[in-house]
mmCIF file of C-alpha atoms and ligand atoms in Angstrom:
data_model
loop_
_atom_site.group_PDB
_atom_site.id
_atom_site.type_symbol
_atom_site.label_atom_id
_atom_site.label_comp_id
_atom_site.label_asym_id
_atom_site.label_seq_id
_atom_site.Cartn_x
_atom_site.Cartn_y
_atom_site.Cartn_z
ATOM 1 C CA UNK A 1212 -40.135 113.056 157.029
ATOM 2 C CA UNK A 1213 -38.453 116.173 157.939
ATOM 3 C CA UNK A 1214 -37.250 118.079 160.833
ATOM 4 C CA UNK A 1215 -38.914 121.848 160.825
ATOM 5 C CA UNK A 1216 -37.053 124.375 162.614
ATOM 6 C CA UNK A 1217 -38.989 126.620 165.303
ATOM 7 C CA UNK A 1218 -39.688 130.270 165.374
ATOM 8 C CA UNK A 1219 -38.344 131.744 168.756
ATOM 9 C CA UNK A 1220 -39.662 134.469 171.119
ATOM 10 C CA UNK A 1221 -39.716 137.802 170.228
ATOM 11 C CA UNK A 1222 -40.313 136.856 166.452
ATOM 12 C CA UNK A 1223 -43.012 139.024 165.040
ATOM 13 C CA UNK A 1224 -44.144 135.343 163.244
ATOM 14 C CA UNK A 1225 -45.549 134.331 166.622
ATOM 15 C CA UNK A 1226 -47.921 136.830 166.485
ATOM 16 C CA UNK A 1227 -49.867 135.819 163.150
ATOM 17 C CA UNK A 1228 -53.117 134.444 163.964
ATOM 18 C CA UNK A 1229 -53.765 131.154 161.650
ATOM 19 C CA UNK A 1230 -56.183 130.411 159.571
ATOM 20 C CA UNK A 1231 -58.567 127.291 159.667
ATOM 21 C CA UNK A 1232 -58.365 124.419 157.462
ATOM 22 C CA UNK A 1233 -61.080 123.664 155.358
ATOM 23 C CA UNK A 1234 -59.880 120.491 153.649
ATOM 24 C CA UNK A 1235 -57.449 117.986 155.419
ATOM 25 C CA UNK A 1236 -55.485 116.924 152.427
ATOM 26 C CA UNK A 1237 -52.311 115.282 152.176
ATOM 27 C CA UNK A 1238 -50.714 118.698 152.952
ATOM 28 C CA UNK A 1239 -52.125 118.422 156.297
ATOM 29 C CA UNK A 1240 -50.905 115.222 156.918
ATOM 30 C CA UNK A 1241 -47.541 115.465 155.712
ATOM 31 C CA UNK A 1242 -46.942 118.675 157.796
ATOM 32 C CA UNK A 1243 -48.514 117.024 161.077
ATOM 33 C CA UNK A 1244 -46.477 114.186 160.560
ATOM 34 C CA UNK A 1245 -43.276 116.841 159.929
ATOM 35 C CA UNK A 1246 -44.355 118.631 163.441
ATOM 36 C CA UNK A 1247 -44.548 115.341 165.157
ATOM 37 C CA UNK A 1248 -40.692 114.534 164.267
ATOM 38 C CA UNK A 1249 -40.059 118.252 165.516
ATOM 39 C CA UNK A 1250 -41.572 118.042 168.226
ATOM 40 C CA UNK A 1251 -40.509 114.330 169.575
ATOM 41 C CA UNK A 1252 -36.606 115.293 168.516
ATOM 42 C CA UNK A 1253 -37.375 118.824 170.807
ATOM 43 C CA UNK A 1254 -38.603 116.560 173.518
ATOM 44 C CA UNK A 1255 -41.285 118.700 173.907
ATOM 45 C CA UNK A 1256 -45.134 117.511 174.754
ATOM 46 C CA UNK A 1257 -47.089 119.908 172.095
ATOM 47 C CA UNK A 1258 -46.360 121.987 169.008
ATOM 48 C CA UNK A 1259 -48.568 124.486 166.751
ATOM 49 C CA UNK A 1260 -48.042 125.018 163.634
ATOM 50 C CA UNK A 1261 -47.512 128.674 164.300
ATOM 51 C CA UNK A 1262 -44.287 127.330 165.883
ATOM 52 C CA UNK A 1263 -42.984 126.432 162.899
ATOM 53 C CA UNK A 1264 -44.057 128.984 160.433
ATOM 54 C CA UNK A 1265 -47.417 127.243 158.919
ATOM 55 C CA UNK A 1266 -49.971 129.525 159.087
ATOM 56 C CA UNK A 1267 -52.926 126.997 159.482
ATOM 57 C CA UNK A 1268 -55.046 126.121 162.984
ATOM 58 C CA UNK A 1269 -53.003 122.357 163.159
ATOM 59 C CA UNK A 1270 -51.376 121.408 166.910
ATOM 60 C CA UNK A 1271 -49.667 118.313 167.302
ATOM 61 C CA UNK A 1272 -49.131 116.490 171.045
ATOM 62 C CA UNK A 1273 -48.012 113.524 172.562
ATOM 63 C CA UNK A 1274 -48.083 113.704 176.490
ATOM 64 C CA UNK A 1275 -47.958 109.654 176.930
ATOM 65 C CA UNK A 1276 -44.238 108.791 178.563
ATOM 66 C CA UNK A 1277 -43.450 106.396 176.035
ATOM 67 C CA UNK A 1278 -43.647 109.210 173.342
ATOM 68 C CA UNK A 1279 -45.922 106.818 171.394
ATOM 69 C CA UNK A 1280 -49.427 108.365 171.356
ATOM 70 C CA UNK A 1281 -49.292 111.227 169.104
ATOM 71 C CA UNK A 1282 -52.525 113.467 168.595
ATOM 72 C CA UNK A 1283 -53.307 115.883 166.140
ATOM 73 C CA UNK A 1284 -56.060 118.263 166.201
ATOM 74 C CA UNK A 1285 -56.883 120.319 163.289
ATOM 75 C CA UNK A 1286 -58.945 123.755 164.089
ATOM 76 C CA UNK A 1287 -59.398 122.817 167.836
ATOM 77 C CA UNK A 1288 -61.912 125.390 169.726
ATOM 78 C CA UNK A 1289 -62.328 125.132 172.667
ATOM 79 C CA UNK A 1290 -66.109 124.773 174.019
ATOM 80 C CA UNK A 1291 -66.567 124.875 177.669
ATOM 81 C CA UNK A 1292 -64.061 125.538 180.324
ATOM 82 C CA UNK A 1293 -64.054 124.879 184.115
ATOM 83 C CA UNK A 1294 -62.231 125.718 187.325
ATOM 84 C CA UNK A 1295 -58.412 127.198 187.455
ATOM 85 C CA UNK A 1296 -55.119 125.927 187.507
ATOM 86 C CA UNK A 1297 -51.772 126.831 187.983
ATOM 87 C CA UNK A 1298 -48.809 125.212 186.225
ATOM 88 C CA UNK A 1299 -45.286 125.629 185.356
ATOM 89 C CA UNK A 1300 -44.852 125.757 181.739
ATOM 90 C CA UNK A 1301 -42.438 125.724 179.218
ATOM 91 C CA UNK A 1302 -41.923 126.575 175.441
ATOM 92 C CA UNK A 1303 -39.589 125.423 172.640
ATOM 93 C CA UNK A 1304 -40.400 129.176 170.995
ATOM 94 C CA UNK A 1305 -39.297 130.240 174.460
ATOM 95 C CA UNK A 1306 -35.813 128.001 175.259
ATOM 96 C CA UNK A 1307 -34.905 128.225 179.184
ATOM 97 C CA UNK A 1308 -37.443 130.068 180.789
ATOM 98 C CA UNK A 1309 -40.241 128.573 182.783
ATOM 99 C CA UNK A 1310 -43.127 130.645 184.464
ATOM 100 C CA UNK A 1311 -46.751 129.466 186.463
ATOM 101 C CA UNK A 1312 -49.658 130.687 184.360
ATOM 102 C CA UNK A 1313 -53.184 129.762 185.333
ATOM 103 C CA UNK A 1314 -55.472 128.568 183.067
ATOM 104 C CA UNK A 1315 -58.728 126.684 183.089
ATOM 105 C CA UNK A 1316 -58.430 123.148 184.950
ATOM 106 C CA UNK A 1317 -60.809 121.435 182.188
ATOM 107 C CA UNK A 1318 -61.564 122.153 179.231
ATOM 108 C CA UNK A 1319 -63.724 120.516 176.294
ATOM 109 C CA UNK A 1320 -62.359 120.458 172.795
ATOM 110 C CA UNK A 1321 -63.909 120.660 169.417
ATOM 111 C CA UNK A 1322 -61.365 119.334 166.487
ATOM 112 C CA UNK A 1323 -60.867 117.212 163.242
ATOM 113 C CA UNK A 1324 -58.323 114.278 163.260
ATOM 114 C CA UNK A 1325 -56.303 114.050 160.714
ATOM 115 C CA UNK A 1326 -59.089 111.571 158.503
ATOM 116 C CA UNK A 1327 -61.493 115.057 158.530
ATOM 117 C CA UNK A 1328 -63.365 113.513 160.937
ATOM 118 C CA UNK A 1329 -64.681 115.775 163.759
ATOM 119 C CA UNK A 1330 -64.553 114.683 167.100
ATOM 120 C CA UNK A 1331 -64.509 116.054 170.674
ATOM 121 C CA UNK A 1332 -62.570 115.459 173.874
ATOM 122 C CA UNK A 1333 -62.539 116.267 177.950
ATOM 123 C CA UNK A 1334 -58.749 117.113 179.277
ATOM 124 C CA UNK A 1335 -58.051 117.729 182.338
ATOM 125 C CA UNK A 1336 -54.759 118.681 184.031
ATOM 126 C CA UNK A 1337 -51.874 118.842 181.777
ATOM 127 C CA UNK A 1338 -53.593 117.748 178.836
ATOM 128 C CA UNK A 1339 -56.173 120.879 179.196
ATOM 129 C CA UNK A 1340 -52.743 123.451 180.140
ATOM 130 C CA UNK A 1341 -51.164 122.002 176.821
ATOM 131 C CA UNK A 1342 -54.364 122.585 174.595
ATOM 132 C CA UNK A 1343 -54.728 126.256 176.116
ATOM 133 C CA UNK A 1344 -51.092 126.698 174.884
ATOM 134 C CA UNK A 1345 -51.410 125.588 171.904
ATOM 135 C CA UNK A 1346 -54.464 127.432 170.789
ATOM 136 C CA UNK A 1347 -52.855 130.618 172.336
ATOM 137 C CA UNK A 1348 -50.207 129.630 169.848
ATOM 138 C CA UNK A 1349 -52.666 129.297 167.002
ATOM 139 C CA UNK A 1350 -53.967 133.049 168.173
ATOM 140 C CA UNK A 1351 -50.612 134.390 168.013
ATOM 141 C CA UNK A 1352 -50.259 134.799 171.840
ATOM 142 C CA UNK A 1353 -47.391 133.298 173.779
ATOM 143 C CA UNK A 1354 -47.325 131.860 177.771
ATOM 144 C CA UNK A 1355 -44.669 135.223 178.799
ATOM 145 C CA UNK A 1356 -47.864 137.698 177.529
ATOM 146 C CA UNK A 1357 -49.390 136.281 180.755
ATOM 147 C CA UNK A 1358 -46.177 137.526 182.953
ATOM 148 C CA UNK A 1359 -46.202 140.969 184.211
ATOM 149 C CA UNK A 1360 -44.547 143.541 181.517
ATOM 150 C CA UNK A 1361 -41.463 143.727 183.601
ATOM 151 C CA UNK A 1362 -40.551 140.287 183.159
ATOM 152 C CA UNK A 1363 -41.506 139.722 180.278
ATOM 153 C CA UNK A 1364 -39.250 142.531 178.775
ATOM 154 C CA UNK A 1365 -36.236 140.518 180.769
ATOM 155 C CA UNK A 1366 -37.451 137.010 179.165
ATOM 156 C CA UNK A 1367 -37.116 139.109 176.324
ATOM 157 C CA UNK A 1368 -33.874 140.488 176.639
ATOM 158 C CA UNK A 1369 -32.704 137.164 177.877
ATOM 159 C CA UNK A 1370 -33.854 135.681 174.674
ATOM 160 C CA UNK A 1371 -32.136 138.030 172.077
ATOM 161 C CA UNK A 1372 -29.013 138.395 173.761
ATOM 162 C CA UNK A 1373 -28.870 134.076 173.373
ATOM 163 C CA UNK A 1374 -29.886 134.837 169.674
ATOM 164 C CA UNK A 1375 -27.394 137.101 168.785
ATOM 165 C CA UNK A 1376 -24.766 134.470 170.295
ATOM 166 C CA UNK A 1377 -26.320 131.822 168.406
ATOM 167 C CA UNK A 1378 -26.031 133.647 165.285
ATOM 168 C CA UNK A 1379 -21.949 134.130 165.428
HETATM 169 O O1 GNR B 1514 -43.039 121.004 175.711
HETATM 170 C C1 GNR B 1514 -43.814 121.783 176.259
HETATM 171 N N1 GNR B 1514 -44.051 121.656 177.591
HETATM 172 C C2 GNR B 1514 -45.048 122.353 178.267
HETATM 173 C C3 GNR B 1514 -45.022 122.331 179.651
HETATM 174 C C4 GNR B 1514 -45.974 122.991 180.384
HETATM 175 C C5 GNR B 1514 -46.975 123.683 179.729
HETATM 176 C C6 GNR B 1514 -47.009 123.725 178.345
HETATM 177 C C7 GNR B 1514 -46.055 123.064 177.614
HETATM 178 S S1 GNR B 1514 -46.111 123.083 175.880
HETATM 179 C C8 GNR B 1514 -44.422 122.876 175.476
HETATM 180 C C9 GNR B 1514 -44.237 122.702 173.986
HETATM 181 C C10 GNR B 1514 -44.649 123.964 173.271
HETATM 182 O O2 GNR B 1514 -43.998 124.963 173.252
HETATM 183 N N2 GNR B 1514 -45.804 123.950 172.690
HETATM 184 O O3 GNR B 1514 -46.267 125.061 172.081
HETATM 185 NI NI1 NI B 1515 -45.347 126.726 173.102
#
């Protein structure tokens, strides 16, 4: 296993839109299982593998409180959506900053596990804000394009200013 490090807002990567997988090989598996260890030592509750400079449709989660119920999806699409909600997210490509952004309240999602099996679920709540993300991830979008331009240009200020102090 290994510990991937993650592309951070403004990085041009973000913005490549990946590409589906048509075979979940080994390669698939070893780089979930890579995310998964990124993601838990992040302590964050989703990653894409955008995130992390793999340019294939592959998210990783694991909203459970015991941090013991991983879940991949591999091209996930989403296939209906209902309702509107408004949450408070976060993203380890965006350290610090935390906005509201509404998305749907449910949505239903089309994916194959990690055995190339297709299967489909219904999320709700966080589960369905977390999936949005992550596909938005997969489409090279990020939660501050949803802010108004004025903040996000201070997000993004904010952001290379704590790069360039990182860097010395
Ligand atoms: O860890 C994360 N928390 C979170 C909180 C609210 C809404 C979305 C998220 S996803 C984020 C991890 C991440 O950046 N995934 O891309
Ligand atoms: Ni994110």
């Amino acid at each position: 296993m290994s510990r991937l490090s993650i592309l951070e807002f403004p990085d041009r990567r973000l913005r490549r839109v990946a590409k589906p997988v048509d075979q979940v090989t080994e390669t698939e598996r070893q780089l979930a299982t890579d995310m998964l260890e990124t993601m838990y030592a992040a302590r964050g509750i989703g990653l894409a593998a955008t995130q992390v400079n793999e340019g294939i449709r592959l998210v990783v989660m694991d909203l459970s409180e015991s941090r013991d119920e991983p879940r991949v999806f591999i091209n996930p699409e989403i296939v209906d959506r209902n309702g509107a909600q408004t949450c408070e997210e976060g993203c380890l490509s965006v350290p610090g900053i935390y906005a509201e952004v509404e998305r749907a309240e449910s949505v239903r999602v089309k994916a194959l596990g990690l055995d190339g099996e297709p299967f489909e679920l219904d999320a709700e709540g966080l589960l369905a804000v977390c999936i949005q993300h992550e596909i938005d991830h997969l489409d090279g979008k990020v939660f501050v394009d949803y802010l108004s331009p004025l903040k996000r240009r201070m997000v993004e200020k904010r952001l290379r200013k704590q790069q360039r102090a990182e860097k010395v």
